[in-house]
Short mmCIF file of C-alpha atoms and ligand atoms in Angstrom, two decimals:
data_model
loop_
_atom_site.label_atom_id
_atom_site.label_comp_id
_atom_site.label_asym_id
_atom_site.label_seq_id
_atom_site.Cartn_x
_atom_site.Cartn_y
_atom_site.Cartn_z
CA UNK A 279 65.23 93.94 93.62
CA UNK A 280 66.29 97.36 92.21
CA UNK A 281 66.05 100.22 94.47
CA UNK A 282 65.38 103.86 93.18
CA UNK A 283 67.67 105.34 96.35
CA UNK A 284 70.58 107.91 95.77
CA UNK A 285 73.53 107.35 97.68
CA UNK A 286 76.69 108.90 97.12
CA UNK A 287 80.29 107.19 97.11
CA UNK A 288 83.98 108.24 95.82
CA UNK A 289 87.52 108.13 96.21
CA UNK A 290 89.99 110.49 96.99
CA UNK A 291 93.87 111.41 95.92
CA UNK A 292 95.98 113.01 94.04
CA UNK A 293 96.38 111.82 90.87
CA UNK A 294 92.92 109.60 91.50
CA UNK A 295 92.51 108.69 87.58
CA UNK A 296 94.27 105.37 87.33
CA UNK A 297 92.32 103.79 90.17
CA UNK A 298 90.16 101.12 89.04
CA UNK A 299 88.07 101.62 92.32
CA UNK A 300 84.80 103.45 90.33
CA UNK A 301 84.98 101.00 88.14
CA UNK A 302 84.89 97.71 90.35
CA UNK A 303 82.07 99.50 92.76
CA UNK A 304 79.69 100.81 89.97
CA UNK A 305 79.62 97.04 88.43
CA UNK A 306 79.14 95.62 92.01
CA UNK A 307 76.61 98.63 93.04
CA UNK A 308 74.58 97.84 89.79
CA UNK A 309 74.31 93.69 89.93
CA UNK A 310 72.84 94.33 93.97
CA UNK A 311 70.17 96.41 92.36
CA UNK A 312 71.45 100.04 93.12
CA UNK A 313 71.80 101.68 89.98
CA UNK A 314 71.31 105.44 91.59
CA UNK A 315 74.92 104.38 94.03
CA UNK A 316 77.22 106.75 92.29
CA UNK A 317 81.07 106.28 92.84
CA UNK A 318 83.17 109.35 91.95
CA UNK A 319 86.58 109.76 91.83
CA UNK A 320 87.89 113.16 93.28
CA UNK A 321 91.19 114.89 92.69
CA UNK A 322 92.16 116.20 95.91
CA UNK A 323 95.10 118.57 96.65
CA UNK A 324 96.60 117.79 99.96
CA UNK A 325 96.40 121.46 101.04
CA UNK A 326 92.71 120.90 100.85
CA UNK A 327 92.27 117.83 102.43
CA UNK A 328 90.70 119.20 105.39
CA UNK A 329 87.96 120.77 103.63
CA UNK A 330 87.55 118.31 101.32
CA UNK A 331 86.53 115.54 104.01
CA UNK A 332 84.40 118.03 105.98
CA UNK A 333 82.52 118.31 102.60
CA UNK A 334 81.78 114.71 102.01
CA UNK A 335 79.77 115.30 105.85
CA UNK A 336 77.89 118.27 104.08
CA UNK A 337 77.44 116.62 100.63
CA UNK A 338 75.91 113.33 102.51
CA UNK A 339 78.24 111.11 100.75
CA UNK A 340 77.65 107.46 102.52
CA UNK A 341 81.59 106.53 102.49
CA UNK A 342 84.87 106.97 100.31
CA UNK A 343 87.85 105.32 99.89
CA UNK A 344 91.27 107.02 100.33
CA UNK A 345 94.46 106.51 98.19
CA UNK A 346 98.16 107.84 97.87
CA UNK A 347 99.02 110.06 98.91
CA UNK A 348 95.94 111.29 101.65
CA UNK A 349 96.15 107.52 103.81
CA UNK A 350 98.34 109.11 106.46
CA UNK A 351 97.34 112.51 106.78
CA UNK A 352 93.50 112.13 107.05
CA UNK A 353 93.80 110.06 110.42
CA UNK A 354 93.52 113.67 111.77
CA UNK A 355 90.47 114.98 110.73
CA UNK A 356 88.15 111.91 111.36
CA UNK A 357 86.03 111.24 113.99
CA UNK A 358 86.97 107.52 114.73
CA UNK A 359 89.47 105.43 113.53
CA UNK A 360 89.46 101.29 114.04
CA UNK A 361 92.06 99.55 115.67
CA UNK A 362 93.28 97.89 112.30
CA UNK A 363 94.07 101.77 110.94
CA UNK A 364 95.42 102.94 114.43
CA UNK A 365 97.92 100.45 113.74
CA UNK A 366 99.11 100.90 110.88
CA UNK A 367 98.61 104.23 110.76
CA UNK A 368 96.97 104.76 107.76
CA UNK A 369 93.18 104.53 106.25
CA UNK A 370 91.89 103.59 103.00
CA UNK A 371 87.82 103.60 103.80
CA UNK A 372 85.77 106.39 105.41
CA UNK A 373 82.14 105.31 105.87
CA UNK A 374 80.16 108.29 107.60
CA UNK A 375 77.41 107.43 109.60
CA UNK A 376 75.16 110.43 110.25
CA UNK A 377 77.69 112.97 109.82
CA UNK A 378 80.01 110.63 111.71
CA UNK A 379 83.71 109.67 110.03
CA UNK A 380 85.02 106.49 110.88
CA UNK A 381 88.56 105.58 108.86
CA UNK A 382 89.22 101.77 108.28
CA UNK A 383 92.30 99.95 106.83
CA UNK A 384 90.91 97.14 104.10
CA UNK A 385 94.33 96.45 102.69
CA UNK A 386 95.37 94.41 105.83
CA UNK A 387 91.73 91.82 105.04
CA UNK A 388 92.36 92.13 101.69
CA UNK A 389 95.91 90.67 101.94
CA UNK A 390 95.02 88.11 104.52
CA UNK A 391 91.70 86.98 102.84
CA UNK A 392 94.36 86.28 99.70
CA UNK A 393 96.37 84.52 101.52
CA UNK A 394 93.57 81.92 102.84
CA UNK A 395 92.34 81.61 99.08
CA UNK A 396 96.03 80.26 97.78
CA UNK A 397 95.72 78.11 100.68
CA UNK A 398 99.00 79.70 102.79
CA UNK A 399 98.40 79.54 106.66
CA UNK A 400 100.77 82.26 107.58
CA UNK A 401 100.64 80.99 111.03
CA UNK A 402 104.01 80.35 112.62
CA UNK A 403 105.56 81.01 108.98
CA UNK A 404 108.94 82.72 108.10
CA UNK A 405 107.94 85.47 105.96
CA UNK A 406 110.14 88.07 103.81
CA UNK A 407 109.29 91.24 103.06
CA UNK A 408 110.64 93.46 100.45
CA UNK A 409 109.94 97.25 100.83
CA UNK A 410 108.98 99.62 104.02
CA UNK A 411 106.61 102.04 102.54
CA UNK A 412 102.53 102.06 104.03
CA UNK A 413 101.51 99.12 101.71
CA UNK A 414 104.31 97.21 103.73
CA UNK A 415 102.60 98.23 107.61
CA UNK A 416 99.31 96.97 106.26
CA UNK A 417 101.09 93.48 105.39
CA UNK A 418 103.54 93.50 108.43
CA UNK A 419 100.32 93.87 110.48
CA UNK A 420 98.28 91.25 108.88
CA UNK A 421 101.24 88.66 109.17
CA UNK A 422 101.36 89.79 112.75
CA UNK A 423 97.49 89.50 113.58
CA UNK A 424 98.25 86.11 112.37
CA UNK A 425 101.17 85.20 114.27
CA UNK A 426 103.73 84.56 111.64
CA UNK A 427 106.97 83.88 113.99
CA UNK A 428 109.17 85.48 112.71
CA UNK A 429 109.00 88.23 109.94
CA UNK A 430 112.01 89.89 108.01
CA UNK A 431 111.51 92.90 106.10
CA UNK A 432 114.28 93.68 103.38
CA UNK A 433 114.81 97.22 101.76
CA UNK A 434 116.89 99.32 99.96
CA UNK A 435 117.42 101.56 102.86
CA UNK A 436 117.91 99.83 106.25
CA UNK A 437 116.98 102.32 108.57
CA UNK A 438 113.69 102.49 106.95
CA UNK A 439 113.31 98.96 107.71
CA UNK A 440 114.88 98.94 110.89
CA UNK A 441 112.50 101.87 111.46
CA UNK A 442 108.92 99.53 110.77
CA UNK A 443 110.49 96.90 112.52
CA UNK A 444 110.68 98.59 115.77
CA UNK A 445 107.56 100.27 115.03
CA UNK A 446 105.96 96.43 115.39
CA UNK A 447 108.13 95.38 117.67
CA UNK A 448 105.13 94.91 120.58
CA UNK A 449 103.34 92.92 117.67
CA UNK A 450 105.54 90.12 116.79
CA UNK A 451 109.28 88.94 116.53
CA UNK A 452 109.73 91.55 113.36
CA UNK A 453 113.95 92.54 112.28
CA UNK A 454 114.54 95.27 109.08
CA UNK A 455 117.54 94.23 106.72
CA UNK A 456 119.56 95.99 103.78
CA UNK A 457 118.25 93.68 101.17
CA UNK A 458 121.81 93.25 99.67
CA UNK A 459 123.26 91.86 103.24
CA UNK A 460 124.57 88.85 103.99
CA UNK A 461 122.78 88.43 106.82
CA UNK A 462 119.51 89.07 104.52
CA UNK A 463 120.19 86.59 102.03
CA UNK A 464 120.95 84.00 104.57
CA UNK A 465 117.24 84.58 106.18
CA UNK A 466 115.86 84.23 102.77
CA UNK A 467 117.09 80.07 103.06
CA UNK A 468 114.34 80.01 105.36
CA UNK A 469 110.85 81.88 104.26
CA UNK A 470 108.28 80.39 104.13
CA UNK A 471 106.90 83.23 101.28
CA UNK A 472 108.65 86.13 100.03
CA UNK A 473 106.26 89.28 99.64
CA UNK A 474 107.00 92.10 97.47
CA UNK A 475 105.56 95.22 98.58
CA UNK A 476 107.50 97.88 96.35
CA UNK A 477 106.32 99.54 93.13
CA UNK A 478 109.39 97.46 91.43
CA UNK A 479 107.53 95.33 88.30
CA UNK A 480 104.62 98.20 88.56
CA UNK A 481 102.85 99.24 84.95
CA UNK A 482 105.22 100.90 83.28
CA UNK A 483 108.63 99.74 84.53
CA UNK A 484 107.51 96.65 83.74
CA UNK A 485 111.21 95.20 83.52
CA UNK A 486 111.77 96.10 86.68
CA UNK A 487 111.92 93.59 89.65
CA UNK A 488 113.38 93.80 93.52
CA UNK A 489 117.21 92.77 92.74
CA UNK A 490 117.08 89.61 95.35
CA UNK A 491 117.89 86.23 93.96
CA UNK A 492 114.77 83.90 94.09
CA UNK A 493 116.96 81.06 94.01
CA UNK A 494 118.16 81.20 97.52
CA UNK A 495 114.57 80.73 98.26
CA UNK A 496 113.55 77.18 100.01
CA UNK A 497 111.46 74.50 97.57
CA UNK A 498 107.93 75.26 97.58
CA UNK A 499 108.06 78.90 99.37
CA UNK A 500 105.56 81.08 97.90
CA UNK A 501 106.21 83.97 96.29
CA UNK A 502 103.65 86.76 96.65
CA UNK A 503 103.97 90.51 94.52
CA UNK A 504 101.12 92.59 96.29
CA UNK A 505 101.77 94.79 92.69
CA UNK A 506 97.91 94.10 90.75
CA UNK A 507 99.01 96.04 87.56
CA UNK A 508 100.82 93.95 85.40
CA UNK A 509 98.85 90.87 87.34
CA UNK A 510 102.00 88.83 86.38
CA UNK A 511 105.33 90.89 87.30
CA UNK A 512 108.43 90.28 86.17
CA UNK A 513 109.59 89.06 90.13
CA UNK A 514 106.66 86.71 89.80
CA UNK A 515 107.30 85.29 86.40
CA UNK A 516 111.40 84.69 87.37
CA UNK A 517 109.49 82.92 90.42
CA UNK A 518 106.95 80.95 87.87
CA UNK A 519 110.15 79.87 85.96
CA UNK A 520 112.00 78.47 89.12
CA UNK A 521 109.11 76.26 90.16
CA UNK A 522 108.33 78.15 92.94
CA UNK A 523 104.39 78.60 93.78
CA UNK A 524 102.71 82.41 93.24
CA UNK A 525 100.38 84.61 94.25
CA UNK A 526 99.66 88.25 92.21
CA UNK A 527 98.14 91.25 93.94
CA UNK A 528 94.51 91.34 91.65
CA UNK A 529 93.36 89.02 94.48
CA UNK A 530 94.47 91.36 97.05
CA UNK A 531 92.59 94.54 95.60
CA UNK A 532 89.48 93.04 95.14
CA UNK A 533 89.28 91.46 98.51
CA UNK A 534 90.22 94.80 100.24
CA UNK A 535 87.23 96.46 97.50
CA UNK A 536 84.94 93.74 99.06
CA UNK A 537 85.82 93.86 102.55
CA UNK A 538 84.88 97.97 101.92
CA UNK A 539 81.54 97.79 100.29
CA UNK A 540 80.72 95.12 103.42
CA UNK A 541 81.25 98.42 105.37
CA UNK A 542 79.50 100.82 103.15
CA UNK A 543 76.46 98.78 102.32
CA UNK A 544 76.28 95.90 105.41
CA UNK A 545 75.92 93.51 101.78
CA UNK A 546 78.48 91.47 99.98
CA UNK A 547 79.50 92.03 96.45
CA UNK A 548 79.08 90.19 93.54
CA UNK A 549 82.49 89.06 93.51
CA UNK A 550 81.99 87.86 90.26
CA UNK A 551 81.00 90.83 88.63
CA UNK A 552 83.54 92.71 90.35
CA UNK A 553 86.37 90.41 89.18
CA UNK A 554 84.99 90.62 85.85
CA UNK A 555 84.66 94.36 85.83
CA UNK A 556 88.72 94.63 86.90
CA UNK A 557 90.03 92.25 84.64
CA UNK A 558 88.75 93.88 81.90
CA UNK A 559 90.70 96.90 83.01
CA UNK A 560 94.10 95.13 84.35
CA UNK A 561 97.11 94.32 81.95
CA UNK A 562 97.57 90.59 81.97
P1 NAP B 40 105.26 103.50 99.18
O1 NAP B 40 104.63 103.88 100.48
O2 NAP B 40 105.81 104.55 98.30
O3 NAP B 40 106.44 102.46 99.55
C1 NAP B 40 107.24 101.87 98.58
C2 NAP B 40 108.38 101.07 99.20
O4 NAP B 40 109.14 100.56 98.10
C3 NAP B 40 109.36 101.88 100.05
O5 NAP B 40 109.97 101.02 100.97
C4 NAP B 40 110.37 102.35 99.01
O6 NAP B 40 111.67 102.60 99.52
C5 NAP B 40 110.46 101.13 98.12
N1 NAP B 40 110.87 101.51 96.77
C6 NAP B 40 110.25 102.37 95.94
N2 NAP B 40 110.95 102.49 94.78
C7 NAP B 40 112.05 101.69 94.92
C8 NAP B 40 113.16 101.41 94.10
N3 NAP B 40 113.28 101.94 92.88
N4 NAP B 40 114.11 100.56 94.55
C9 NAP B 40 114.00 100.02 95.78
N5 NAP B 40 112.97 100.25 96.63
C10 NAP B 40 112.00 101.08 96.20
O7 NAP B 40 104.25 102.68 98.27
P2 NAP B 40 103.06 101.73 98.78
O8 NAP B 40 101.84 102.53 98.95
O9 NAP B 40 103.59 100.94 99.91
O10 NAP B 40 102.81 100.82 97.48
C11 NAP B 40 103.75 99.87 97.07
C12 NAP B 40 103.14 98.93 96.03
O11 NAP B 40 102.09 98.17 96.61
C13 NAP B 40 102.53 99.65 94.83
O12 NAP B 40 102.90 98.95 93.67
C14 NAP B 40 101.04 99.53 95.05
O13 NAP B 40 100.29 99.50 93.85
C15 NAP B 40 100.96 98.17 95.75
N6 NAP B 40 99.74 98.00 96.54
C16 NAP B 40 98.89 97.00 96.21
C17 NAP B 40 97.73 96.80 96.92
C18 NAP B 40 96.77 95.71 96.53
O14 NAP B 40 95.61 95.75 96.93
N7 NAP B 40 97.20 94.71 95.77
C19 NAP B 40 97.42 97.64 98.01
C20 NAP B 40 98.33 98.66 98.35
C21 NAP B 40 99.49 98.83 97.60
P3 NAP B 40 112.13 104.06 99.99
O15 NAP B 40 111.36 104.31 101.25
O16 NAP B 40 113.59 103.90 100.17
O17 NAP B 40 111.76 105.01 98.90
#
């Protein structure tokens, strides 16, 4: 059934234009019969932030979602925040009901929800972690909602990912490494999945890739690149070519997209449509 009912969505940052987001929710919005759902995306200088959000109350938009590099700062000027944001600190969905602004974090069901499809219980798993930045908290948390047992998290700078670590520490048994240690590469023996969360591989240094060696990794550990754009990364074809099992981030991004329009609309997607609509968009 088509309804005739205006409702406004968008997405804020700064830049904003590469995000696929208005495309994936205007396919979805249109299939469920709400042609008059408009999804706009919105340049926003930080230095206006503030105003910005206290706008989308005036303007009566119904929710937006939130990208680099506003996911921090914009904890401050909602009205509620749930306990999946609070954590990791950061907020990627606003949904205002009434003039109230409630921040979520999607990335952390999106990643998990990927996980389940490819089959990986991360349950009581070893997982590695390469990177420290806010994609990184929204996976750390998710593999600690899930009780991985033990997580290591690998970056170029170890205080950064000594930092996180201790940030989690109440959460799980969580320890930050300089990627190039020994003491790193002798963890990576025993992962049970290795998860990239750096831009390294991202569209357009394509020929880039985390500098760990895959091959210390045991048979059968999967090998995960949360980067959607390439779909296939250079860290994930090396892994391809080893044998080792894969998982790209497209699945990821549309499973945080659906796990957002649940909150905006109380409806499902057409995950069909939506994966259609992003593919066309995404570089193989
Ligand atoms: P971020 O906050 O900037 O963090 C990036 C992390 O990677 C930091 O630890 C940073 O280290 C490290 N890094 C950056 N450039 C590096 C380099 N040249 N060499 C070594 N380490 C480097 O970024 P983010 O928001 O976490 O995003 C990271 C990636 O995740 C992006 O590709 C993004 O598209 C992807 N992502 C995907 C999804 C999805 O739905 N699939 C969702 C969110 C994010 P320093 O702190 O030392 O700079």
């Amino acid at each position: 059934m088509t309804s005739s009912e205006i409702k406004n969505f968008g997405i804020i940052g700064y830049p904003v234009g590469h995000s696929l987001s208005p495309q994936m929710y205007k396919a979805a919005f249109e299939a469920a019969g709400f042609p008059n759902y408009n999804y706009i995306p919105l340049q926003i200088h930080s230095a206006k932030l503030y105003f910005a959000v206290e706008g989308f109350k005036g303007l009566d938009f119904r929710g937006f979602n939130v990208t680099i590099p506003h996911k921090t700062n914009i904890l401050k000027y909602l009205d509620a925040i749930d306990s999946d944001a609070m954590v990791i600190g950061a907020v990627n969905t606003v949904v205002n009901d009434g003039g109230m602004l409630t921040g979520y974090n999607t990335d952390v069901a999106g990643f998990l929800a990927a996980l389940a499809e490819a089959n990986f219980l991360p349950e009581d798993c070893h997982a590695v972690m390469l990177g420290a930045g806010g994609a990184a908290r929204a996976v750390l948390w998710g593999l600690c909602k899930k009780r991985a047992e033990f997580i290591t998290i690998g970056a170029r700078n170890p205080q950064k990912a000594d930092a996180l670590a201790k940030d989690f520490l109440n959460y799980g048994h969580v320890e930050g490494f300089d990627w190039n240690s020994d003491e790193f590469k002798e963890l990576m023996q025993t992962a049970d999945i290795l998860i990239n969360t750096t831009p390294l591989g991202m569209f357009p240094h394509v020929d880039d890739m985390p500098p760990v060696d895959l091959k210390l990794l045991p048979e059968g550990a999967l090998v995960y690149d949360i980067i959607y754009n390439p779909v296939e990364t250079k860290l994930l074809r090396t892994a391809k070519k080893l044998g080792y099992p894969t998982l790209d981030g497209a699945s990821m991004l549309l499973l945080q997209a659906k796990e957002a329009y649940r909150l905006y609309t109380g409806q499902l997607p057409d995950m069909k449509v939506m994966t259609e609509t992003l593919n066309k968009f995404l570089k193989p």
